[in-house]
mmCIF file of C-alpha atoms in Angstrom:
data_model
loop_
_atom_site.group_PDB
_atom_site.id
_atom_site.type_symbol
_atom_site.label_atom_id
_atom_site.label_comp_id
_atom_site.label_asym_id
_atom_site.label_seq_id
_atom_site.Cartn_x
_atom_site.Cartn_y
_atom_site.Cartn_z
ATOM 1 C CA MET A 1 102.810 -68.297 -33.480
ATOM 2 C CA SER A 2 100.198 -70.795 -32.269
ATOM 3 C CA ALA A 3 97.390 -72.039 -34.494
ATOM 4 C CA SER A 4 94.805 -70.404 -32.260
ATOM 5 C CA SER A 5 96.527 -67.026 -32.342
ATOM 6 C CA ALA A 6 96.957 -67.394 -36.072
ATOM 7 C CA ARG A 7 93.199 -67.471 -36.392
ATOM 8 C CA ALA A 8 92.586 -64.385 -34.328
ATOM 9 C CA VAL A 9 91.837 -61.014 -35.856
ATOM 10 C CA ALA A 10 92.470 -57.680 -34.319
ATOM 11 C CA ARG A 11 89.104 -56.054 -34.697
ATOM 12 C CA THR A 12 88.379 -56.896 -31.051
ATOM 13 C CA CYS A 13 91.420 -55.113 -29.747
ATOM 14 C CA MET A 14 89.959 -51.638 -29.370
ATOM 15 C CA ALA A 15 90.453 -51.920 -25.612
ATOM 16 C CA LEU A 16 94.148 -52.551 -26.189
ATOM 17 C CA GLY A 17 94.584 -49.074 -27.561
ATOM 18 C CA MET A 18 96.664 -49.754 -30.643
ATOM 19 C CA ALA A 19 94.625 -52.804 -31.689
ATOM 20 C CA ALA A 20 97.435 -55.242 -32.179
ATOM 21 C CA LEU A 21 96.134 -58.804 -31.914
ATOM 22 C CA LEU A 22 98.520 -60.423 -34.308
ATOM 23 C CA GLY A 23 96.668 -63.724 -34.776
ATOM 24 C CA CYS A 24 96.749 -64.271 -38.481
ATOM 25 C CA GLY A 25 98.831 -61.123 -38.656
ATOM 26 C CA ILE A 26 95.781 -58.899 -39.038
ATOM 27 C CA SER A 27 95.118 -55.845 -36.965
ATOM 28 C CA ALA A 28 92.024 -53.738 -36.900
ATOM 29 C CA CYS A 29 92.643 -50.112 -37.636
ATOM 30 C CA THR A 30 91.114 -48.765 -34.450
ATOM 31 C CA GLY A 31 93.349 -46.977 -31.978
ATOM 32 C CA THR A 32 93.805 -44.495 -29.206
ATOM 33 C CA SER A 33 95.057 -40.955 -29.436
ATOM 34 C CA PRO A 34 98.724 -40.378 -28.575
ATOM 35 C CA GLN A 35 97.630 -37.239 -26.748
ATOM 36 C CA PRO A 36 95.785 -37.154 -23.405
ATOM 37 C CA SER A 37 92.820 -35.544 -25.114
ATOM 38 C CA PRO A 38 92.518 -35.400 -28.871
ATOM 39 C CA SER A 39 92.277 -31.952 -30.390
ATOM 40 C CA PRO A 40 88.783 -30.865 -31.407
ATOM 41 C CA SER A 41 90.031 -30.431 -34.959
ATOM 42 C CA SER A 42 88.993 -33.939 -35.869
ATOM 43 C CA ALA A 43 88.256 -35.397 -39.219
ATOM 44 C CA ALA A 44 85.038 -34.519 -40.951
ATOM 45 C CA PRO A 45 82.031 -36.759 -41.728
ATOM 46 C CA THR A 46 81.381 -38.325 -45.097
ATOM 47 C CA GLY A 47 78.836 -40.360 -46.984
ATOM 48 C CA THR A 48 75.679 -39.768 -48.945
ATOM 49 C CA SER A 49 73.146 -42.536 -48.713
ATOM 50 C CA GLY A 50 73.107 -44.438 -51.944
ATOM 51 C CA THR A 51 75.133 -41.853 -53.869
ATOM 52 C CA SER A 52 77.539 -43.417 -56.306
ATOM 53 C CA GLY A 53 79.772 -42.312 -59.105
ATOM 54 C CA THR A 54 79.581 -43.468 -62.664
ATOM 55 C CA SER A 55 81.958 -45.728 -64.506
ATOM 56 C CA THR A 56 81.567 -47.325 -67.915
ATOM 57 C CA GLY A 57 84.267 -49.893 -67.277
ATOM 58 C CA LEU A 58 85.472 -49.249 -70.843
ATOM 59 C CA GLN A 59 87.573 -46.129 -70.513
ATOM 60 C CA PRO A 60 90.605 -46.190 -68.201
ATOM 61 C CA PRO A 61 90.065 -43.687 -65.385
ATOM 62 C CA GLN A 62 91.773 -40.323 -65.716
ATOM 63 C CA GLU A 63 94.218 -40.465 -62.829
ATOM 64 C CA SER A 64 95.111 -37.270 -61.037
ATOM 65 C CA SER A 65 98.372 -36.444 -59.350
ATOM 66 C CA ASP A 66 96.683 -33.615 -57.453
ATOM 67 C CA ILE A 67 96.552 -35.484 -54.156
ATOM 68 C CA PRO A 68 96.356 -32.227 -52.139
ATOM 69 C CA GLY A 69 93.260 -31.303 -54.153
ATOM 70 C CA ILE A 70 91.704 -34.722 -53.520
ATOM 71 C CA VAL A 71 92.333 -34.461 -49.787
ATOM 72 C CA GLU A 72 90.947 -30.929 -49.646
ATOM 73 C CA LYS A 73 87.799 -32.103 -51.404
ATOM 74 C CA VAL A 74 87.169 -35.150 -49.193
ATOM 75 C CA GLU A 75 88.492 -34.010 -45.808
ATOM 76 C CA PRO A 76 85.235 -32.258 -44.741
ATOM 77 C CA SER A 77 83.460 -35.604 -45.181
ATOM 78 C CA VAL A 78 85.738 -37.650 -42.913
ATOM 79 C CA VAL A 79 85.352 -37.639 -39.137
ATOM 80 C CA THR A 80 86.975 -38.990 -36.012
ATOM 81 C CA VAL A 81 84.775 -41.260 -33.891
ATOM 82 C CA LEU A 82 85.721 -41.184 -30.197
ATOM 83 C CA THR A 83 84.346 -43.827 -27.825
ATOM 84 C CA SER A 84 84.858 -44.867 -24.224
ATOM 85 C CA GLY A 85 87.442 -47.419 -25.342
ATOM 86 C CA GLY A 86 89.385 -45.681 -28.104
ATOM 87 C CA LEU A 87 88.845 -44.018 -31.432
ATOM 88 C CA GLY A 88 88.314 -44.686 -35.079
ATOM 89 C CA SER A 89 87.250 -42.819 -38.179
ATOM 90 C CA GLY A 90 84.018 -42.365 -40.089
ATOM 91 C CA VAL A 91 82.529 -41.020 -43.304
ATOM 92 C CA VAL A 92 79.581 -38.626 -43.573
ATOM 93 C CA TYR A 93 76.777 -40.623 -45.164
ATOM 94 C CA GLY A 94 74.075 -37.995 -44.951
ATOM 95 C CA ALA A 95 73.978 -34.213 -44.686
ATOM 96 C CA ASP A 96 71.629 -34.593 -41.710
ATOM 97 C CA GLY A 97 74.415 -36.042 -39.541
ATOM 98 C CA LEU A 98 74.466 -39.732 -40.489
ATOM 99 C CA ILE A 99 77.980 -41.180 -40.154
ATOM 100 C CA LEU A 100 79.162 -44.511 -41.585
ATOM 101 C CA THR A 101 81.904 -46.319 -39.671
ATOM 102 C CA ASN A 102 83.012 -49.837 -38.681
ATOM 103 C CA GLU A 103 80.948 -51.842 -36.232
ATOM 104 C CA HIS A 104 84.083 -52.695 -34.279
ATOM 105 C CA VAL A 105 84.787 -48.970 -33.784
ATOM 106 C CA VAL A 106 81.537 -48.429 -31.848
ATOM 107 C CA ARG A 107 81.078 -51.931 -30.418
ATOM 108 C CA GLY A 108 79.808 -51.799 -26.842
ATOM 109 C CA ASN A 109 78.873 -48.121 -27.100
ATOM 110 C CA THR A 110 75.506 -46.432 -27.547
ATOM 111 C CA SER A 111 76.851 -42.887 -27.499
ATOM 112 C CA VAL A 112 80.070 -41.469 -28.997
ATOM 113 C CA GLN A 113 81.726 -38.169 -29.828
ATOM 114 C CA ILE A 114 82.150 -37.090 -33.449
ATOM 115 C CA ALA A 115 84.973 -34.679 -34.291
ATOM 116 C CA PHE A 116 84.974 -32.810 -37.590
ATOM 117 C CA ALA A 117 87.741 -31.368 -39.739
ATOM 118 C CA ASP A 118 86.549 -27.819 -39.012
ATOM 119 C CA GLY A 119 87.239 -28.292 -35.287
ATOM 120 C CA GLN A 120 83.667 -28.866 -34.145
ATOM 121 C CA ARG A 121 82.882 -31.810 -31.889
ATOM 122 C CA VAL A 122 79.380 -33.084 -31.199
ATOM 123 C CA SER A 123 77.758 -36.049 -29.505
ATOM 124 C CA GLY A 124 76.480 -38.960 -31.552
ATOM 125 C CA THR A 125 74.216 -41.949 -31.052
ATOM 126 C CA VAL A 126 74.842 -45.401 -32.520
ATOM 127 C CA LYS A 127 71.779 -45.859 -34.736
ATOM 128 C CA ALA A 128 72.409 -49.375 -36.067
ATOM 129 C CA ALA A 129 75.257 -51.853 -36.422
ATOM 130 C CA ASP A 130 75.975 -55.055 -38.347
ATOM 131 C CA ALA A 131 78.815 -57.280 -37.142
ATOM 132 C CA ILE A 132 78.660 -59.543 -40.217
ATOM 133 C CA SER A 133 79.792 -56.756 -42.544
ATOM 134 C CA ASP A 134 81.516 -54.757 -39.758
ATOM 135 C CA LEU A 135 79.572 -51.611 -40.583
ATOM 136 C CA ALA A 136 77.576 -49.221 -38.394
ATOM 137 C CA LEU A 137 75.653 -45.959 -38.619
ATOM 138 C CA VAL A 138 76.036 -43.171 -36.064
ATOM 139 C CA GLU A 139 73.695 -40.198 -35.853
ATOM 140 C CA ALA A 140 75.678 -37.038 -35.069
ATOM 141 C CA LYS A 141 73.908 -34.011 -33.647
ATOM 142 C CA ARG A 142 74.815 -31.759 -36.536
ATOM 143 C CA SER A 143 73.227 -30.996 -39.900
ATOM 144 C CA GLY A 144 74.283 -29.259 -43.093
ATOM 145 C CA LEU A 145 77.220 -31.611 -43.536
ATOM 146 C CA LYS A 146 79.077 -32.404 -46.724
ATOM 147 C CA ALA A 147 78.218 -36.007 -47.515
ATOM 148 C CA ALA A 148 80.789 -38.084 -49.328
ATOM 149 C CA LYS A 149 80.192 -39.418 -52.802
ATOM 150 C CA PHE A 150 80.506 -43.175 -53.153
ATOM 151 C CA GLN A 151 81.718 -45.003 -56.266
ATOM 152 C CA THR A 152 80.149 -48.453 -56.096
ATOM 153 C CA ALA A 153 81.922 -49.815 -59.181
ATOM 154 C CA LEU A 154 85.068 -51.661 -58.182
ATOM 155 C CA PRO A 155 88.345 -49.846 -58.879
ATOM 156 C CA ARG A 156 91.024 -51.363 -61.084
ATOM 157 C CA VAL A 157 94.259 -52.742 -59.678
ATOM 158 C CA GLY A 158 96.861 -50.008 -60.031
ATOM 159 C CA GLU A 159 94.470 -47.064 -59.598
ATOM 160 C CA LEU A 160 95.290 -44.279 -57.171
ATOM 161 C CA ALA A 161 94.097 -44.828 -53.604
ATOM 162 C CA VAL A 162 94.094 -42.110 -50.938
ATOM 163 C CA VAL A 163 93.305 -43.069 -47.325
ATOM 164 C CA ILE A 164 91.935 -40.391 -45.011
ATOM 165 C CA GLY A 165 91.318 -40.900 -41.285
ATOM 166 C CA SER A 166 92.774 -40.573 -37.810
ATOM 167 C CA PRO A 167 95.597 -43.119 -37.398
ATOM 168 C CA LEU A 168 96.770 -43.249 -33.776
ATOM 169 C CA GLY A 169 94.653 -40.163 -33.126
ATOM 170 C CA PHE A 170 96.443 -37.957 -35.656
ATOM 171 C CA GLU A 171 93.292 -36.465 -37.132
ATOM 172 C CA ASN A 172 92.881 -35.530 -40.792
ATOM 173 C CA THR A 173 95.793 -37.725 -41.862
ATOM 174 C CA ALA A 174 96.134 -38.672 -45.528
ATOM 175 C CA THR A 175 98.239 -41.454 -47.023
ATOM 176 C CA ALA A 176 98.439 -42.451 -50.677
ATOM 177 C CA GLY A 177 99.210 -45.500 -52.769
ATOM 178 C CA ILE A 178 97.451 -47.707 -55.281
ATOM 179 C CA ILE A 179 94.808 -50.403 -55.341
ATOM 180 C CA SER A 180 96.860 -53.564 -54.878
ATOM 181 C CA GLY A 181 94.190 -56.234 -55.266
ATOM 182 C CA LEU A 182 90.483 -57.043 -55.253
ATOM 183 C CA HIS A 183 88.299 -59.769 -53.716
ATOM 184 C CA ARG A 184 90.798 -60.481 -50.949
ATOM 185 C CA GLU A 185 90.063 -62.760 -48.003
ATOM 186 C CA ILE A 186 92.197 -62.832 -44.859
ATOM 187 C CA PRO A 187 93.401 -66.422 -44.315
ATOM 188 C CA GLY A 188 92.260 -67.893 -41.005
ATOM 189 C CA SER A 189 89.798 -65.097 -40.253
ATOM 190 C CA ALA A 190 86.669 -67.252 -40.561
ATOM 191 C CA ALA A 191 87.274 -68.662 -37.073
ATOM 192 C CA SER A 192 86.595 -65.316 -35.430
ATOM 193 C CA SER A 193 85.054 -62.960 -38.002
ATOM 194 C CA GLN A 194 82.778 -63.048 -41.019
ATOM 195 C CA SER A 195 83.730 -59.594 -42.244
ATOM 196 C CA LEU A 196 87.286 -60.085 -43.526
ATOM 197 C CA VAL A 197 86.275 -61.380 -46.946
ATOM 198 C CA ASP A 198 85.798 -59.847 -50.407
ATOM 199 C CA LEU A 199 87.985 -56.856 -49.517
ATOM 200 C CA ILE A 200 89.940 -54.270 -51.478
ATOM 201 C CA GLN A 201 93.714 -54.367 -50.852
ATOM 202 C CA THR A 202 95.857 -51.227 -50.931
ATOM 203 C CA ASP A 203 99.446 -50.276 -50.177
ATOM 204 C CA ALA A 204 98.343 -46.846 -48.906
ATOM 205 C CA ALA A 205 99.238 -46.878 -45.226
ATOM 206 C CA ILE A 206 96.385 -47.954 -42.912
ATOM 207 C CA SER A 207 97.035 -47.875 -39.165
ATOM 208 C CA PRO A 208 95.140 -48.144 -35.856
ATOM 209 C CA GLY A 209 92.572 -45.331 -35.843
ATOM 210 C CA ASN A 210 91.896 -45.494 -39.598
ATOM 211 C CA SER A 211 89.035 -47.959 -39.078
ATOM 212 C CA GLY A 212 85.835 -46.668 -40.671
ATOM 213 C CA GLY A 213 87.620 -43.943 -42.611
ATOM 214 C CA ALA A 214 87.637 -43.324 -46.339
ATOM 215 C CA VAL A 215 89.634 -44.856 -49.161
ATOM 216 C CA VAL A 216 89.075 -42.587 -52.154
ATOM 217 C CA ASN A 217 89.965 -42.523 -55.839
ATOM 218 C CA SER A 218 91.421 -39.787 -58.029
ATOM 219 C CA LYS A 219 87.980 -38.141 -58.300
ATOM 220 C CA GLY A 220 87.581 -37.909 -54.543
ATOM 221 C CA GLU A 221 84.934 -40.650 -54.533
ATOM 222 C CA VAL A 222 84.837 -43.155 -51.682
ATOM 223 C CA ILE A 223 85.708 -46.580 -53.064
ATOM 224 C CA GLY A 224 86.167 -48.314 -49.715
ATOM 225 C CA ILE A 225 85.878 -48.097 -45.937
ATOM 226 C CA SER A 226 89.158 -48.827 -44.118
ATOM 227 C CA GLU A 227 88.902 -52.160 -42.325
ATOM 228 C CA ALA A 228 92.196 -53.833 -41.335
ATOM 229 C CA TYR A 229 95.912 -54.109 -41.994
ATOM 230 C CA ILE A 230 98.737 -56.606 -41.539
ATOM 231 C CA PRO A 231 101.368 -55.087 -39.224
ATOM 232 C CA PRO A 232 105.080 -54.966 -40.111
ATOM 233 C CA GLN A 233 106.004 -57.340 -37.284
ATOM 234 C CA SER A 234 104.212 -60.056 -39.238
ATOM 235 C CA GLY A 235 106.606 -59.454 -42.116
ATOM 236 C CA ALA A 236 104.180 -57.305 -44.099
ATOM 237 C CA VAL A 237 104.988 -54.194 -46.087
ATOM 238 C CA ALA A 238 101.995 -51.917 -46.749
ATOM 239 C CA LEU A 239 99.156 -54.449 -46.675
ATOM 240 C CA GLY A 240 95.874 -52.703 -45.895
ATOM 241 C CA PHE A 241 92.286 -53.727 -46.561
ATOM 242 C CA ALA A 242 88.993 -51.926 -47.081
ATOM 243 C CA ILE A 243 85.327 -52.853 -47.421
ATOM 244 C CA PRO A 244 84.236 -52.107 -51.021
ATOM 245 C CA ALA A 245 81.922 -49.118 -51.418
ATOM 246 C CA ALA A 246 79.228 -51.293 -53.007
ATOM 247 C CA THR A 247 79.022 -53.415 -49.840
ATOM 248 C CA ALA A 248 79.148 -50.339 -47.612
ATOM 249 C CA VAL A 249 76.326 -48.566 -49.467
ATOM 250 C CA LYS A 250 74.115 -51.678 -49.604
ATOM 251 C CA VAL A 251 74.476 -52.376 -45.889
ATOM 252 C CA ALA A 252 74.249 -48.710 -44.856
ATOM 253 C CA ASP A 253 70.994 -48.247 -46.778
ATOM 254 C CA GLN A 254 69.510 -51.326 -45.115
ATOM 255 C CA LEU A 255 70.643 -50.197 -41.658
ATOM 256 C CA LYS A 256 69.177 -46.778 -42.319
ATOM 257 C CA ALA A 257 65.858 -48.262 -43.429
ATOM 258 C CA ASP A 258 65.101 -50.618 -40.541
ATOM 259 C CA GLY A 259 68.219 -51.048 -38.414
ATOM 260 C CA THR A 260 69.160 -54.459 -39.832
ATOM 261 C CA ALA A 261 71.127 -55.829 -42.795
ATOM 262 C CA ASP A 262 70.170 -58.848 -44.899
ATOM 263 C CA HIS A 263 72.621 -61.752 -45.151
ATOM 264 C CA ALA A 264 72.279 -65.162 -46.764
ATOM 265 C CA PHE A 265 72.446 -67.939 -44.169
ATOM 266 C CA MET A 266 73.504 -71.520 -44.844
ATOM 267 C CA GLY A 267 73.158 -72.680 -41.252
ATOM 268 C CA LEU A 268 76.620 -74.087 -40.661
ATOM 269 C CA ALA A 269 79.940 -73.099 -39.091
ATOM 270 C CA PRO A 270 82.888 -73.451 -41.517
ATOM 271 C CA GLY A 271 86.397 -74.282 -40.381
ATOM 272 C CA THR A 272 89.919 -74.320 -41.802
ATOM 273 C CA ILE A 273 91.386 -77.638 -42.917
ATOM 274 C CA THR A 274 94.875 -78.063 -41.501
ATOM 275 C CA PRO A 275 97.278 -80.746 -42.773
ATOM 276 C CA GLU A 276 96.559 -82.693 -39.574
ATOM 277 C CA ILE A 277 92.799 -82.551 -40.144
ATOM 278 C CA ALA A 278 93.249 -83.516 -43.801
ATOM 279 C CA SER A 279 95.297 -86.540 -42.762
ATOM 280 C CA TRP A 280 92.799 -87.521 -40.067
ATOM 281 C CA LEU A 281 89.841 -87.287 -42.455
ATOM 282 C CA GLY A 282 91.725 -88.910 -45.317
ATOM 283 C CA LEU A 283 91.435 -85.852 -47.547
ATOM 284 C CA PRO A 284 93.685 -85.413 -50.593
ATOM 285 C CA ASP A 285 94.588 -81.809 -49.633
ATOM 286 C CA THR A 286 93.640 -78.922 -47.358
ATOM 287 C CA ARG A 287 91.332 -77.177 -49.820
ATOM 288 C CA GLY A 288 87.687 -76.673 -48.969
ATOM 289 C CA ALA A 289 85.585 -75.571 -46.014
ATOM 290 C CA LEU A 290 85.194 -78.074 -43.189
ATOM 291 C CA VAL A 291 81.707 -78.184 -41.672
ATOM 292 C CA LEU A 292 82.262 -77.856 -37.925
ATOM 293 C CA SER A 293 78.603 -77.759 -36.915
ATOM 294 C CA VAL A 294 75.154 -77.533 -38.498
ATOM 295 C CA VAL A 295 72.148 -75.595 -37.233
ATOM 296 C CA LYS A 296 69.252 -77.945 -36.546
ATOM 297 C CA ASP A 297 66.535 -77.511 -39.194
ATOM 298 C CA GLY A 298 68.677 -74.882 -40.947
ATOM 299 C CA PRO A 299 69.299 -74.813 -44.719
ATOM 300 C CA ALA A 300 72.356 -77.092 -44.647
ATOM 301 C CA ASP A 301 70.681 -79.543 -42.264
ATOM 302 C CA LYS A 302 67.605 -79.769 -44.493
ATOM 303 C CA ALA A 303 69.887 -80.461 -47.481
ATOM 304 C CA GLY A 304 71.573 -83.351 -45.679
ATOM 305 C CA ILE A 305 74.927 -81.727 -44.955
ATOM 306 C CA LYS A 306 76.509 -82.933 -41.718
ATOM 307 C CA PRO A 307 79.436 -81.986 -39.445
ATOM 308 C CA GLY A 308 82.666 -83.405 -40.855
ATOM 309 C CA ASP A 309 81.642 -82.861 -44.468
ATOM 310 C CA VAL A 310 83.972 -80.750 -46.600
ATOM 311 C CA LEU A 311 82.386 -78.211 -48.955
ATOM 312 C CA ILE A 312 84.445 -78.010 -52.146
ATOM 313 C CA SER A 313 82.357 -75.847 -54.487
ATOM 314 C CA LEU A 314 79.357 -73.524 -54.510
ATOM 315 C CA ASP A 315 77.456 -73.059 -57.780
ATOM 316 C CA GLY A 316 80.437 -74.474 -59.626
ATOM 317 C CA LYS A 317 82.970 -72.122 -58.029
ATOM 318 C CA GLU A 318 85.743 -73.911 -56.165
ATOM 319 C CA LEU A 319 86.019 -73.245 -52.444
ATOM 320 C CA GLY A 320 89.645 -73.220 -51.383
ATOM 321 C CA SER A 321 88.997 -72.233 -47.773
ATOM 322 C CA ALA A 322 86.391 -71.339 -45.171
ATOM 323 C CA GLU A 323 86.908 -67.694 -46.120
ATOM 324 C CA ASP A 324 85.997 -68.517 -49.737
ATOM 325 C CA LEU A 325 82.656 -69.866 -48.506
ATOM 326 C CA LEU A 326 81.957 -66.714 -46.482
ATOM 327 C CA SER A 327 82.844 -64.576 -49.498
ATOM 328 C CA ALA A 328 80.491 -66.572 -51.723
ATOM 329 C CA LEU A 329 77.675 -66.212 -49.197
ATOM 330 C CA ARG A 330 78.357 -62.457 -48.981
ATOM 331 C CA ASN A 331 77.344 -62.211 -52.636
ATOM 332 C CA ALA A 332 74.338 -64.543 -52.344
ATOM 333 C CA ASN A 333 70.787 -63.639 -51.356
ATOM 334 C CA PRO A 334 68.372 -65.088 -48.821
ATOM 335 C CA LYS A 335 65.899 -67.526 -50.451
ATOM 336 C CA GLN A 336 68.430 -68.275 -53.206
ATOM 337 C CA THR A 337 69.047 -71.959 -53.982
ATOM 338 C CA VAL A 338 72.697 -72.877 -54.485
ATOM 339 C CA ASN A 339 74.343 -76.071 -55.697
ATOM 340 C CA VAL A 340 76.875 -77.388 -53.210
ATOM 341 C CA GLU A 341 79.465 -80.048 -53.935
ATOM 342 C CA TYR A 342 81.024 -81.672 -50.899
ATOM 343 C CA ARG A 343 83.049 -84.622 -49.691
ATOM 344 C CA ARG A 344 81.933 -87.059 -47.031
ATOM 345 C CA GLY A 345 84.862 -89.310 -46.386
ATOM 346 C CA THR A 346 86.056 -90.476 -49.790
ATOM 347 C CA ASP A 347 82.672 -89.903 -51.449
ATOM 348 C CA LYS A 348 81.776 -86.828 -53.474
ATOM 349 C CA ARG A 349 78.200 -85.638 -53.092
ATOM 350 C CA GLU A 350 75.991 -82.824 -54.251
ATOM 351 C CA ALA A 351 73.148 -80.973 -52.583
ATOM 352 C CA LYS A 352 70.803 -78.098 -53.340
ATOM 353 C CA VAL A 353 70.678 -75.685 -50.411
ATOM 354 C CA THR A 354 68.010 -73.009 -50.181
ATOM 355 C CA LEU A 355 69.575 -70.188 -48.207
ATOM 356 C CA SER A 356 67.574 -68.334 -45.573
ATOM 357 C CA ASP A 357 67.756 -64.976 -43.847
ATOM 358 C CA ARG A 358 70.345 -64.883 -41.112
ATOM 359 C CA PRO A 359 68.574 -65.080 -37.742
ATOM 360 C CA ALA A 360 68.711 -61.942 -35.607
ATOM 361 C CA GLN A 361 71.652 -61.973 -33.230
ATOM 362 C CA GLY A 362 70.683 -62.121 -29.594
#
């Protein structure tokens, strides 16, 4: 596998039907239906704006083995999103017809079809989208929907995870497993995507067509939005990833309010340090985020950071990769000042960088 393909991610492969760009072994979970025309009995919408469950963090959650009951409870809130290039899944975010899905599911489309678990299918309009977080809102022409309940507290590793969506067009499909890990970044993804960081990992099967669907806990609360998976041909066994509910709710509320989402901006393009680059730059190892370019008069430029520098920590937290930097920025706020430690050649330096709002994408 070439280095360039190893940096690719499959969220752009909607046009390929089964979304199988194997780059770093990651595939987006968007797909096409195995049938000439998917049955109207699609998945149902989910998602209530800002609704979240409660968790003290002190008591272990009461797990339920009643997976059929969980599916029955959530299924009316999960939908199938059909576009001109394929299909994905979505979650009802508002009873008035607001659907939360992945940006890559609706990319390039202004109008879509939304199929519900009760067999109804209606038209929908893409209301707002954010490529940085890979989230989008679609307005379906239907009201009186059952909005999903979101649990914004992170789950614990080992908790039950049920994935509901439309893999390969098989609508209303449920798979089950556990939460396998938290705060995951996909190695090599920074070269082509800023969304594959700070993810929830699960061994519940996620496949093309699950994108934008629900990952729920034992209470039937949405804890994540299905995002990507590593396919078996890359040597993986049940490696799926989801956007945490806290991120989904924060971005969805911002998109609903004014059509945009706020993101901290450092004003640089990070890159992966290969052994060859480390040798060429005289670095002791491949850890850190290589600065490939700097935006003129941006935050990093004003702080004196230059192309070729290697960022090694942010506010005291070590940066092992470009993805670590993107994850750290995901949790930072515009106007926040951060302490950056970096290498320039053999010298170690420090800088204070005042982050800005990410400029609107043209």
